[in-house]
PDB file of C-alpha atoms in Angstrom:
ATOM      1  CA  MET O   1       0.000   0.000   0.000  1.00 41.00           C
ATOM      2  CA  TRP O   2       1.271   3.456  -0.911  1.00 43.00           C
ATOM      3  CA  SER O   3       1.833   5.968   1.882  1.00 47.00           C
ATOM      4  CA  ALA O   4       3.204   9.496   2.139  1.00 46.00           C
ATOM      5  CA  ALA O   5       5.970   8.280   4.446  1.00 48.00           C
ATOM      6  CA  ALA O   6       7.100   5.674   1.905  1.00 47.00           C
ATOM      7  CA  ALA O   7       7.051   8.300  -0.841  1.00 46.00           C
ATOM      8  CA  ALA O   8       9.117  10.688   1.305  1.00 45.00           C
ATOM      9  CA  ARG O   9      11.728   7.981   1.859  1.00 45.00           C
ATOM     10  CA  ALA O  10      11.919   7.196  -1.854  1.00 48.00           C
ATOM     11  CA  VAL O  11      12.520  10.790  -2.964  1.00 46.00           C
ATOM     12  CA  ALA O  12      16.167  11.724  -3.406  1.00 48.00           C
ATOM     13  CA  SER O  13      17.431  14.964  -1.921  1.00 44.00           C
ATOM     14  CA  PRO O  14      17.107  18.063  -4.122  1.00 48.00           C
ATOM     15  CA  LEU O  15      20.621  19.041  -3.051  1.00 47.00           C
ATOM     16  CA  PRO O  16      23.460  18.312  -5.487  1.00 49.00           C
ATOM     17  CA  ALA O  17      25.374  15.173  -4.691  1.00 48.00           C
ATOM     18  CA  PRO O  18      28.903  15.753  -3.335  1.00 49.00           C
ATOM     19  CA  SER O  19      31.785  14.699  -5.525  1.00 47.00           C
ATOM     20  CA  LEU O  20      34.259  12.160  -4.172  1.00 46.00           C
ATOM     21  CA  PRO O  21      37.193  11.610  -6.569  1.00 49.00           C
ATOM     22  CA  ALA O  22      38.720   8.165  -6.723  1.00 51.00           C
ATOM     23  CA  ASN O  23      42.250   9.390  -5.991  1.00 52.00           C
ATOM     24  CA  GLY O  24      41.268  11.640  -3.059  1.00 50.00           C
ATOM     25  CA  ARG O  25      41.615  14.931  -4.944  1.00 50.00           C
ATOM     26  CA  ARG O  26      38.708  17.279  -5.354  1.00 49.00           C
ATOM     27  CA  GLY O  27      37.076  17.627  -8.716  1.00 47.00           C
ATOM     28  CA  VAL O  28      33.752  18.261 -10.392  1.00 49.00           C
ATOM     29  CA  ALA O  29      31.400  15.277 -10.415  1.00 49.00           C
ATOM     30  CA  GLY O  30      31.741  13.423 -13.690  1.00 48.00           C
ATOM     31  CA  ALA O  31      34.886  15.297 -14.760  1.00 49.00           C
ATOM     32  CA  ARG O  32      38.211  13.653 -15.493  1.00 50.00           C
ATOM     33  CA  VAL O  33      40.585  13.603 -12.547  1.00 49.00           C
ATOM     34  CA  ARG O  34      44.344  13.079 -12.692  1.00 56.00           C
ATOM     35  CA  GLY O  35      45.143   9.475 -13.169  1.00 56.00           C
ATOM     36  CA  GLY O  36      42.432   8.934 -15.776  1.00 56.00           C
ATOM     37  CA  GLY O  37      39.649   7.895 -13.355  1.00 58.00           C
ATOM     38  CA  ARG O  38      36.193   9.413 -13.112  1.00 62.00           C
ATOM     39  CA  ALA O  39      35.022  11.114  -9.943  1.00 59.00           C
ATOM     40  CA  ALA O  40      32.539   9.026  -7.943  1.00 63.00           C
ATOM     41  CA  THR O  41      29.219  10.505  -6.803  1.00 67.00           C
ATOM     42  CA  VAL O  42      27.268   9.713  -3.677  1.00 59.00           C
ATOM     43  CA  SER O  43      23.465   9.868  -3.565  1.00 60.00           C
ATOM     44  CA  VAL O  44      21.961  11.386  -0.406  1.00 58.00           C
ATOM     45  CA  ARG O  45      18.492  10.221   0.626  1.00 63.00           C
ATOM     46  CA  SER O  46      16.399  12.289   2.982  1.00 56.00           C
ATOM     47  CA  THR O  47      12.883  12.322   4.316  1.00 60.00           C
ATOM     48  CA  LEU O  48      10.346  15.032   4.881  1.00 52.00           C
ATOM     49  CA  TRP O  49      11.306  15.129   8.577  1.00 52.00           C
ATOM     50  CA  ASP O  50      14.847  16.247   7.625  1.00 54.00           C
ATOM     51  CA  PHE O  51      13.400  19.507   6.297  1.00 52.00           C
ATOM     52  CA  VAL O  52      10.388  20.172   8.542  1.00 50.00           C
ATOM     53  CA  GLY O  53      10.394  20.123  12.326  1.00 49.00           C
ATOM     54  CA  GLY O  54       7.908  17.873  14.066  1.00 48.00           C
ATOM     55  CA  ASP O  55       6.057  20.581  15.991  1.00 48.00           C
ATOM     56  CA  LEU O  56       5.691  22.700  12.860  1.00 48.00           C
ATOM     57  CA  VAL O  57       3.587  20.015  11.238  1.00 48.00           C
ATOM     58  CA  LYS O  58       1.374  19.654  14.316  1.00 55.00           C
ATOM     59  CA  PRO O  59       1.967  22.410  16.891  1.00 59.00           C
ATOM     60  CA  ASP O  60       2.104  21.093  20.450  1.00 71.00           C
ATOM     61  CA  MET O  61      -0.345  23.480  22.070  1.00 75.00           C
ATOM     62  CA  GLY O  62      -0.229  21.847  25.490  1.00 78.00           C
ATOM     63  CA  LYS O  63       3.541  22.353  25.687  1.00 84.00           C
ATOM     64  CA  TRP O  64       3.150  25.909  24.384  1.00 82.00           C
ATOM     65  CA  LEU O  65       0.656  26.850  27.109  1.00 86.00           C
ATOM     66  CA  ASP O  66       2.806  25.198  29.788  1.00 88.00           C
ATOM     67  CA  ASP O  67       5.891  27.118  28.593  1.00 88.00           C
ATOM     68  CA  VAL O  68       4.038  30.438  28.685  1.00 90.00           C
ATOM     69  CA  GLU O  69       2.829  29.749  32.225  1.00 90.00           C
ATOM     70  CA  GLU O  70       6.165  28.455  33.495  1.00 91.00           C
ATOM     71  CA  HIS O  71       8.680  30.816  31.860  1.00 92.00           C
ATOM     72  CA  LYS O  72       6.427  33.892  31.432  1.00 94.00           C
ATOM     73  CA  ALA O  73       8.725  35.408  28.770  1.00 94.00           C
ATOM     74  CA  LEU O  74       9.449  33.536  25.529  1.00 91.00           C
ATOM     75  CA  ALA O  75      11.369  34.193  22.333  1.00 89.00           C
ATOM     76  CA  ILE O  76       9.859  32.481  19.314  1.00 87.00           C
ATOM     77  CA  TYR O  77      11.218  31.908  15.824  1.00 83.00           C
ATOM     78  CA  PRO O  78       8.197  31.471  13.526  1.00 80.00           C
ATOM     79  CA  PRO O  79       8.622  30.427   9.876  1.00 76.00           C
ATOM     80  CA  HIS O  80       8.542  33.025   7.098  1.00 74.00           C
ATOM     81  CA  GLU O  81       5.118  31.898   5.874  1.00 73.00           C
ATOM     82  CA  GLY O  82       3.433  32.811   9.139  1.00 72.00           C
ATOM     83  CA  GLY O  83       0.325  31.179  10.508  1.00 73.00           C
ATOM     84  CA  TYR O  84       1.849  29.366  13.475  1.00 76.00           C
ATOM     85  CA  GLU O  85       2.042  32.453  15.661  1.00 80.00           C
ATOM     86  CA  GLY O  86      -1.667  33.025  14.970  1.00 83.00           C
ATOM     87  CA  ARG O  87      -2.493  29.545  16.241  1.00 83.00           C
ATOM     88  CA  TYR O  88      -0.454  30.134  19.381  1.00 86.00           C
ATOM     89  CA  LEU O  89      -2.122  33.529  19.881  1.00 87.00           C
ATOM     90  CA  ASN O  90      -5.613  32.073  19.508  1.00 88.00           C
ATOM     91  CA  HIS O  91      -4.952  29.359  22.082  1.00 88.00           C
ATOM     92  CA  LEU O  92      -3.769  31.972  24.576  1.00 90.00           C
ATOM     93  CA  ARG O  93      -6.854  34.059  23.824  1.00 92.00           C
ATOM     94  CA  TYR O  94      -9.066  31.011  24.537  1.00 92.00           C
ATOM     95  CA  GLN O  95      -7.300  30.623  27.892  1.00 91.00           C
ATOM     96  CA  GLY O  96      -8.368  34.153  28.916  1.00 93.00           C
ATOM     97  CA  TYR O  97      -5.376  36.329  28.001  1.00 95.00           C
ATOM     98  CA  TYR O  98      -5.623  39.771  26.428  1.00 96.00           C
ATOM     99  CA  PHE O  99      -3.000  41.123  24.035  1.00 95.00           C
ATOM    100  CA  LEU O 100      -0.892  44.193  23.473  1.00 95.00           C
ATOM    101  CA  ASP O 101       0.665  43.861  19.998  1.00 94.00           C
ATOM    102  CA  LEU O 102       3.691  46.064  19.377  1.00 93.00           C
ATOM    103  CA  SER O 103       6.370  46.321  16.733  1.00 93.00           C
ATOM    104  CA  ALA O 104       9.908  46.643  18.056  1.00 93.00           C
ATOM    105  CA  ARG O 105      10.864  49.023  15.236  1.00 91.00           C
ATOM    106  CA  GLY O 106       8.635  51.816  16.568  1.00 85.00           C
ATOM    107  CA  LEU O 107       8.877  50.970  20.241  1.00 88.00           C
ATOM    108  CA  GLY O 108      11.722  53.233  21.327  1.00 88.00           C
ATOM    109  CA  ASP O 109      12.987  52.394  24.806  1.00 92.00           C
ATOM    110  CA  PRO O 110      10.879  49.426  26.000  1.00 93.00           C
ATOM    111  CA  GLU O 111      11.271  50.230  29.699  1.00 93.00           C
ATOM    112  CA  THR O 112      10.086  53.813  29.297  1.00 93.00           C
ATOM    113  CA  THR O 113       7.304  53.019  26.836  1.00 93.00           C
ATOM    114  CA  LEU O 114       5.863  50.059  28.732  1.00 94.00           C
ATOM    115  CA  THR O 115       6.252  51.030  32.410  1.00 95.00           C
ATOM    116  CA  LYS O 116       6.710  54.815  32.721  1.00 94.00           C
ATOM    117  CA  ILE O 117       4.953  58.000  31.656  1.00 93.00           C
ATOM    118  CA  HIS O 118       6.754  58.885  28.450  1.00 89.00           C
ATOM    119  CA  PRO O 119       6.848  61.913  26.143  1.00 88.00           C
ATOM    120  CA  VAL O 120       6.037  61.664  22.451  1.00 86.00           C
ATOM    121  CA  CYS O 121       7.176  64.470  20.163  1.00 84.00           C
ATOM    122  CA  PRO O 122       5.306  64.632  16.866  1.00 81.00           C
ATOM    123  CA  PRO O 123       7.377  65.796  13.898  1.00 80.00           C
ATOM    124  CA  SER O 124       7.567  69.549  13.474  1.00 77.00           C
ATOM    125  CA  LEU O 125       6.448  70.519   9.976  1.00 79.00           C
ATOM    126  CA  GLY O 126       8.188  73.846   9.620  1.00 77.00           C
ATOM    127  CA  ARG O 127       6.542  76.852  11.238  1.00 78.00           C
ATOM    128  CA  GLN O 128       4.589  74.886  13.812  1.00 77.00           C
ATOM    129  CA  PRO O 129       5.817  74.954  17.409  1.00 81.00           C
ATOM    130  CA  VAL O 130       7.522  71.873  18.749  1.00 81.00           C
ATOM    131  CA  ALA O 131       4.945  69.938  20.731  1.00 84.00           C
ATOM    132  CA  ARG O 132       5.364  67.284  23.376  1.00 87.00           C
ATOM    133  CA  TRP O 133       2.600  64.955  24.499  1.00 89.00           C
ATOM    134  CA  TYR O 134       2.799  62.647  27.500  1.00 93.00           C
ATOM    135  CA  PHE O 135       1.328  59.153  27.370  1.00 92.00           C
ATOM    136  CA  PRO O 136       0.651  56.741  30.237  1.00 93.00           C
ATOM    137  CA  PRO O 137       2.676  53.534  30.566  1.00 94.00           C
ATOM    138  CA  GLU O 138       1.267  51.078  28.028  1.00 94.00           C
ATOM    139  CA  VAL O 139       1.371  47.984  30.238  1.00 95.00           C
ATOM    140  CA  ASP O 140      -0.039  49.648  33.355  1.00 94.00           C
ATOM    141  CA  TYR O 141      -2.796  51.318  31.330  1.00 95.00           C
ATOM    142  CA  ARG O 142      -3.827  48.016  29.710  1.00 95.00           C
ATOM    143  CA  LEU O 143      -3.662  46.173  33.039  1.00 95.00           C
ATOM    144  CA  SER O 144      -6.016  48.742  34.586  1.00 94.00           C
ATOM    145  CA  LEU O 145      -8.528  48.085  31.770  1.00 94.00           C
ATOM    146  CA  LEU O 146      -8.449  44.279  32.029  1.00 94.00           C
ATOM    147  CA  HIS O 147     -11.619  42.394  32.821  1.00 92.00           C
ATOM    148  CA  PRO O 148     -11.568  41.009  36.399  1.00 91.00           C
ATOM    149  CA  ASP O 149     -11.824  37.446  35.078  1.00 92.00           C
ATOM    150  CA  ALA O 150      -8.904  37.899  32.655  1.00 94.00           C
ATOM    151  CA  LYS O 151      -5.947  35.620  33.151  1.00 94.00           C
ATOM    152  CA  GLY O 152      -3.429  38.289  32.200  1.00 95.00           C
ATOM    153  CA  LEU O 153      -1.923  40.494  29.506  1.00 96.00           C
ATOM    154  CA  VAL O 154       0.388  39.152  26.798  1.00 96.00           C
ATOM    155  CA  VAL O 155       2.806  41.721  25.360  1.00 96.00           C
ATOM    156  CA  TRP O 156       3.481  40.359  21.859  1.00 94.00           C
ATOM    157  CA  ILE O 157       6.539  42.043  20.313  1.00 94.00           C
ATOM    158  CA  MET O 158       6.970  41.608  16.554  1.00 91.00           C
ATOM    159  CA  GLU O 159      10.382  42.051  14.875  1.00 90.00           C
ATOM    160  CA  ALA O 160      12.199  41.776  18.218  1.00 91.00           C
ATOM    161  CA  LYS O 161      15.388  40.823  16.394  1.00 91.00           C
ATOM    162  CA  VAL O 162      16.215  44.553  16.144  1.00 92.00           C
ATOM    163  CA  LEU O 163      16.277  45.023  19.942  1.00 93.00           C
ATOM    164  CA  SER O 164      19.532  45.168  21.863  1.00 92.00           C
ATOM    165  CA  LYS O 165      20.471  42.622  24.522  1.00 92.00           C
ATOM    166  CA  ALA O 166      19.643  45.094  27.310  1.00 93.00           C
ATOM    167  CA  GLU O 167      16.172  45.709  25.858  1.00 94.00           C
ATOM    168  CA  LEU O 168      15.553  41.957  25.527  1.00 93.00           C
ATOM    169  CA  GLN O 169      16.705  41.481  29.128  1.00 94.00           C
ATOM    170  CA  PHE O 170      14.170  44.074  30.276  1.00 95.00           C
ATOM    171  CA  LEU O 171      11.414  42.269  28.370  1.00 94.00           C
ATOM    172  CA  ALA O 172      12.485  39.016  30.063  1.00 94.00           C
ATOM    173  CA  MET O 173      12.243  40.726  33.488  1.00 95.00           C
ATOM    174  CA  LEU O 174       8.906  42.444  32.820  1.00 95.00           C
ATOM    175  CA  PRO O 175       6.784  39.506  34.124  1.00 96.00           C
ATOM    176  CA  ASP O 176       8.681  39.754  37.424  1.00 95.00           C
ATOM    177  CA  LEU O 177       7.834  43.470  37.674  1.00 94.00           C
ATOM    178  CA  ARG O 178       4.192  43.007  36.629  1.00 95.00           C
ATOM    179  CA  PRO O 179       2.998  39.504  37.637  1.00 94.00           C
ATOM    180  CA  LYS O 180      -0.061  39.395  35.326  1.00 95.00           C
ATOM    181  CA  VAL O 181       2.068  40.129  32.238  1.00 96.00           C
ATOM    182  CA  ARG O 182       3.511  37.563  29.827  1.00 96.00           C
ATOM    183  CA  VAL O 183       5.975  38.544  27.087  1.00 96.00           C
ATOM    184  CA  ILE O 184       6.379  36.838  23.726  1.00 94.00           C
ATOM    185  CA  ALA O 185       9.013  38.212  21.365  1.00 93.00           C
ATOM    186  CA  GLU O 186       9.325  37.191  17.716  1.00 90.00           C
ATOM    187  CA  CYS O 187      13.124  37.206  17.492  1.00 86.00           C
ATOM    188  CA  GLY O 188      13.578  36.170  13.884  1.00 80.00           C
ATOM    189  CA  ASN O 189      12.492  33.457  11.530  1.00 74.00           C
ATOM    190  CA  TRP O 190      12.787  29.727  11.489  1.00 62.00           C
ATOM    191  CA  HIS O 191      15.415  28.639   8.937  1.00 59.00           C
ATOM    192  CA  LEU O 192      16.102  25.277   7.380  1.00 49.00           C
TER     193      LEU O 192
END
């Protein structure tokens, strides 16, 4: 009987086969090597599991929820195609969490933006006076608006790969400063 697993085992790797010359010297596969012999080639067989991680095929939601509860601050590396972070987000939403979605590129100083009253200066467009507006701390403001039955607030930081180590360390410490807060930072992409 035909199965997808048997088909995956039967498919040769799309990668070019390495060349192994008969006399130990490097050469192009199939080209003449000193001594008159032909270079030998080796076929590499691989399966689907060599290219795709097991939890990417079927996300382990129970482990994900346990990790969020236990560690409180996580760095994730979702694939380029997207979709997996949405599944993780939905499962947290079903558990009773609320979300604050931010992009790291426009965040500024995370400590000031998330936990302190911070000034925002809009761009001056010539003859207009320079203005300065003060905004409340994002995390404290959102925590004050949470429903009493809410489990907590998840600060979801997109593009966190642009943050410095000190800023990432603050995000890792934020759940200790505010116990109802969980932090999830997308720190790059999943690569093969």
